[in-house]
Amino acid sequence: MPQDQFDGRPVIGVCNTWSELTPCNTHFRVLADHVRHGILEAGGFPLEFPVMSLGETLLRPTAMLYRNLASMDAEESIRGNPLDGVVLLGGCDKTTPSILMGAASVDLPTIFVSGGPMLSGKYRGHDIGSGTNVWSMSEDLRAGKLTLEEFHEAESCMHRSHGHCMTMGTASTMASMIEALGVGMPGNAAYPAVDARRNVLARLAGRRIVQLVKDDVRLAQILTKQAFENAIRANAAIGGSTNAVIHLIAIARRIGVELTLDDWDRVGSGVHTLVNLKPNGEYLMEDFCYAGGLPVVLRELGENGLLHKDALTVNGQILWENVRNAECWNRDVIHSFKSPFKEHTGIAVLRGNLCPDGAIIKPSAATPALMQHRGRAVVFANIEDFHRRIDDPNLEIDERSVMVLQNCGPKGYPGMAEVGNMPLPPKILKRGITDMVRISDARMSGTAYGTVVLHISPEAAAGGTLALVRSGDEIELDVAQRKLQLVVSDSELAARRARWQPPKPALERGYWKLYVDHVLQASDGADLDFLVGSSGAFVPRDNH
Ligand code: FES
């Protein structure tokens, strides 16, 4: 490097989650080059660095187990190196929250650039969406309506370009959260990965980060409580993933914002879903982009008193300035607030003896008739037990039963896998029934749907009441009353609790042990207890 590169120029880190093990992020070297050009054009000095990348499709037992580890990698890389600002590149589900959590604990000037969704899947004249159609086609396969060859062909037609899942799953939700939080540039949520505007956005972000450093605008000035409330409402309006609940709480607590599960219900419930995208609706992210993208949604929220308009964003403007002139080009894809796609949705936070610290359900993905339901529990002790018994024609279950899955929470799995949307038993599917009430301490893929109660806290492996449920117990769900109750007497529960033994950990060394010993419950963001908060950018014992 010529000496003048070091003379007074802001040093900008480009934090890259490129990896061949993360198929959604394999175009990030190109994206990073666009960021680099932008930084150079604005007089900065770019230095790209890799951090642990979390591929949703390949990592076992679940990418979520490693979110906190990747956040530590990002945090220490950003703090330990002589950086003045950072551009974060993320796409696949966990890559976004992990590196933003890490950056939040350092609090340098920061811009996030998402990798963008894949183009729409096209199969036999129909649009098909990642995840969502995999779930539905898997059930068709199990019900004998589809051959394995047809399933494979459809899957290859589904994933035909660079980018992350193009349904409104967790990756698209988190890219939308980035834009709603103001930590990404306008347009961040929806430009497809292969759209030239994605590259332009990356270049503009590269230019902009240099100015943020010069103005000393740190992440804490962007990620305020108001910004998180904007994101919660945006999540409701897009019909976003339940995973955003955990991730946003974890990110907020890194930057010192006390965001709680109850904030999700207080701020977000009752907000209408405006966006007609799978898994709740019909369209895909490419359609969302062409209809105007997230700025249209934020404008609708702002015009209906549901936006903190003066929240600062990384392009230097307040949020309202970015979105006030946004126009919608397709009202079938993005509905107006006066004529919403679904009314009063958001995330509902449930309480009761089964979930004293909370559980959640996404009403927009649920069957309305099942949102008030009382049924007999059919309990699976863990995911192996579920797989062993679900196809058994003698399993005692009918469509009124409540499927209960234990020991799939943060400590129990470990990592809190996306298994909460348990597939229905074949004998029920064959009768044309497509939804039942399912409850667990697990998560659910953002691309999935159904009347699925998730994130029960405390989880079974931590001794929550969920661990005490037995097949045949009655369970009562009432979403309107925010209630989830195990209809068993307190004395009987106390007797069962006295006999309860915690499950043996799968591994007792290394990161798995660190994780299980320190992970917080889902209601607290499932971060590691010692990572909550910020250490800032100062490096103790810096002798230089
Ligand atoms: Fe990466 Fe869905 S597998 S976003």
Tab-separated table of N, CA, C and O and ligand atoms in Angstrom, residues 22-25 54-58 91-95 118 130-131 159 163-167 169-172 445 447, ligand 1:
chain	number	residue	atom	x	y	z
A	22	THR	N	-21.852	-21.312	2.732
A	22	THR	CA	-23.079	-20.512	2.884
A	22	THR	C	-23.550	-20.139	1.482
A	22	THR	O	-23.226	-19.056	0.975
A	23	PRO	N	-24.284	-21.026	0.814
A	23	PRO	CA	-24.625	-20.790	-0.590
A	23	PRO	C	-25.310	-19.442	-0.830
A	23	PRO	O	-25.138	-18.836	-1.887
A	24	CYS	N	-26.059	-18.948	0.143
A	24	CYS	CA	-26.774	-17.676	-0.023
A	24	CYS	C	-25.820	-16.487	-0.134
A	24	CYS	O	-26.229	-15.413	-0.577
A	25	ASN	N	-24.570	-16.659	0.306
A	25	ASN	CA	-23.636	-15.526	0.371
A	25	ASN	C	-22.466	-15.678	-0.600
A	25	ASN	O	-21.456	-14.992	-0.442
A	54	LEU	N	-22.444	-18.414	8.627
A	54	LEU	CA	-23.400	-19.437	9.079
A	54	LEU	C	-24.378	-19.767	7.954
A	54	LEU	O	-25.289	-18.988	7.668
A	55	GLY	N	-24.178	-20.914	7.319
A	55	GLY	CA	-25.063	-21.349	6.235
A	55	GLY	C	-26.229	-22.147	6.796
A	55	GLY	O	-26.027	-23.203	7.399
A	56	GLU	N	-27.409	-21.665	6.548
A	56	GLU	CA	-28.598	-22.279	7.134
A	56	GLU	C	-28.814	-23.710	6.647
A	56	GLU	O	-29.291	-24.570	7.383
A	57	THR	N	-28.446	-23.959	5.394
A	57	THR	CA	-28.760	-25.261	4.808
A	57	THR	C	-27.789	-26.357	5.233
A	57	THR	O	-28.128	-27.537	5.158
A	58	LEU	N	-26.601	-26.004	5.647
A	58	LEU	CA	-25.586	-27.034	5.887
A	58	LEU	C	-25.206	-27.221	7.352
A	58	LEU	O	-24.884	-28.328	7.767
A	91	GLY	N	-26.367	-12.061	4.698
A	91	GLY	CA	-27.515	-12.431	3.858
A	91	GLY	C	-28.294	-13.580	4.447
A	91	GLY	O	-29.416	-13.417	4.919
A	92	CYS	N	-27.685	-14.775	4.440
A	92	CYS	CA	-28.365	-15.950	4.961
A	92	CYS	C	-28.742	-15.710	6.439
A	92	CYS	O	-28.048	-14.990	7.158
A	93	ASP	N	-29.836	-16.359	6.843
A	93	ASP	CA	-30.522	-16.027	8.099
A	93	ASP	C	-29.657	-15.504	9.244
A	93	ASP	O	-29.847	-14.392	9.726
A	94	LYS	N	-28.734	-16.338	9.730
A	94	LYS	CA	-28.035	-15.986	10.970
A	94	LYS	C	-26.857	-15.063	10.720
A	94	LYS	O	-26.294	-14.511	11.680
A	95	THR	N	-26.428	-14.915	9.462
A	95	THR	CA	-25.290	-14.041	9.208
A	95	THR	C	-25.644	-12.592	9.543
A	95	THR	O	-24.786	-11.826	9.977
A	118	MET	N	-32.799	-14.175	-3.785
A	118	MET	CA	-32.748	-14.833	-5.097
A	118	MET	C	-33.896	-14.344	-5.974
A	118	MET	O	-34.900	-13.829	-5.474
A	130	SER	N	-38.571	-20.454	-1.925
A	130	SER	CA	-37.688	-21.275	-1.096
A	130	SER	C	-38.307	-21.496	0.280
A	130	SER	O	-38.967	-20.627	0.825
A	131	GLY	N	-38.058	-22.650	0.804
A	131	GLY	CA	-38.598	-23.002	2.115
A	131	GLY	C	-40.077	-23.310	2.039
A	131	GLY	O	-40.489	-24.478	2.082
A	159	HIS	N	-34.109	-22.615	-6.834
A	159	HIS	CA	-32.898	-21.897	-6.442
A	159	HIS	C	-32.017	-21.722	-7.663
A	159	HIS	O	-31.107	-22.505	-7.901
A	163	GLY	N	-28.192	-15.347	-4.096
A	163	GLY	CA	-29.059	-14.654	-3.154
A	163	GLY	C	-29.580	-15.562	-2.070
A	163	GLY	O	-29.356	-16.770	-2.076
A	164	HIS	N	-30.282	-14.943	-1.123
A	164	HIS	CA	-30.866	-15.714	-0.023
A	164	HIS	C	-32.318	-16.060	-0.345
A	164	HIS	O	-32.854	-15.636	-1.374
A	165	CYS	N	-32.938	-16.822	0.535
A	165	CYS	CA	-34.319	-17.270	0.313
A	165	CYS	C	-35.209	-16.092	-0.052
A	165	CYS	O	-35.147	-15.032	0.575
A	166	MET	N	-36.051	-16.299	-1.090
A	166	MET	CA	-36.794	-15.167	-1.645
A	166	MET	C	-38.255	-15.138	-1.219
A	166	MET	O	-39.058	-14.389	-1.754
A	167	THR	N	-38.613	-15.973	-0.255
A	167	THR	CA	-39.873	-15.787	0.443
A	167	THR	C	-39.631	-14.767	1.570
A	167	THR	O	-38.498	-14.377	1.807
A	169	GLY	N	-39.033	-15.085	4.445
A	169	GLY	CA	-38.495	-15.908	5.520
A	169	GLY	C	-37.588	-15.063	6.399
A	169	GLY	O	-37.629	-13.830	6.359
A	170	THR	N	-36.731	-15.737	7.144
A	170	THR	CA	-35.912	-14.995	8.106
A	170	THR	C	-34.905	-14.080	7.414
A	170	THR	O	-34.685	-12.945	7.850
A	171	ALA	N	-34.296	-14.545	6.320
A	171	ALA	CA	-33.284	-13.717	5.666
A	171	ALA	C	-33.905	-12.439	5.111
A	171	ALA	O	-33.381	-11.330	5.315
A	172	SER	N	-35.040	-12.572	4.398
A	172	SER	CA	-35.691	-11.379	3.848
A	172	SER	C	-36.250	-10.509	4.966
A	172	SER	O	-36.249	-9.279	4.866
A	445	SER	N	-38.856	-22.050	10.962
A	445	SER	CA	-38.320	-21.345	9.803
A	445	SER	C	-39.250	-20.204	9.438
A	445	SER	O	-40.475	-20.341	9.494
A	447	THR	N	-39.931	-19.295	6.692
A	447	THR	CA	-40.655	-19.633	5.479
A	447	THR	C	-41.823	-20.570	5.762
A	447	THR	O	-42.551	-20.956	4.858
B	1	FES	FE1	-29.858	-19.001	3.384
B	1	FES	FE2	-32.591	-19.474	3.417
B	1	FES	S1	-30.929	-20.890	3.309
B	1	FES	S2	-31.495	-17.619	3.557
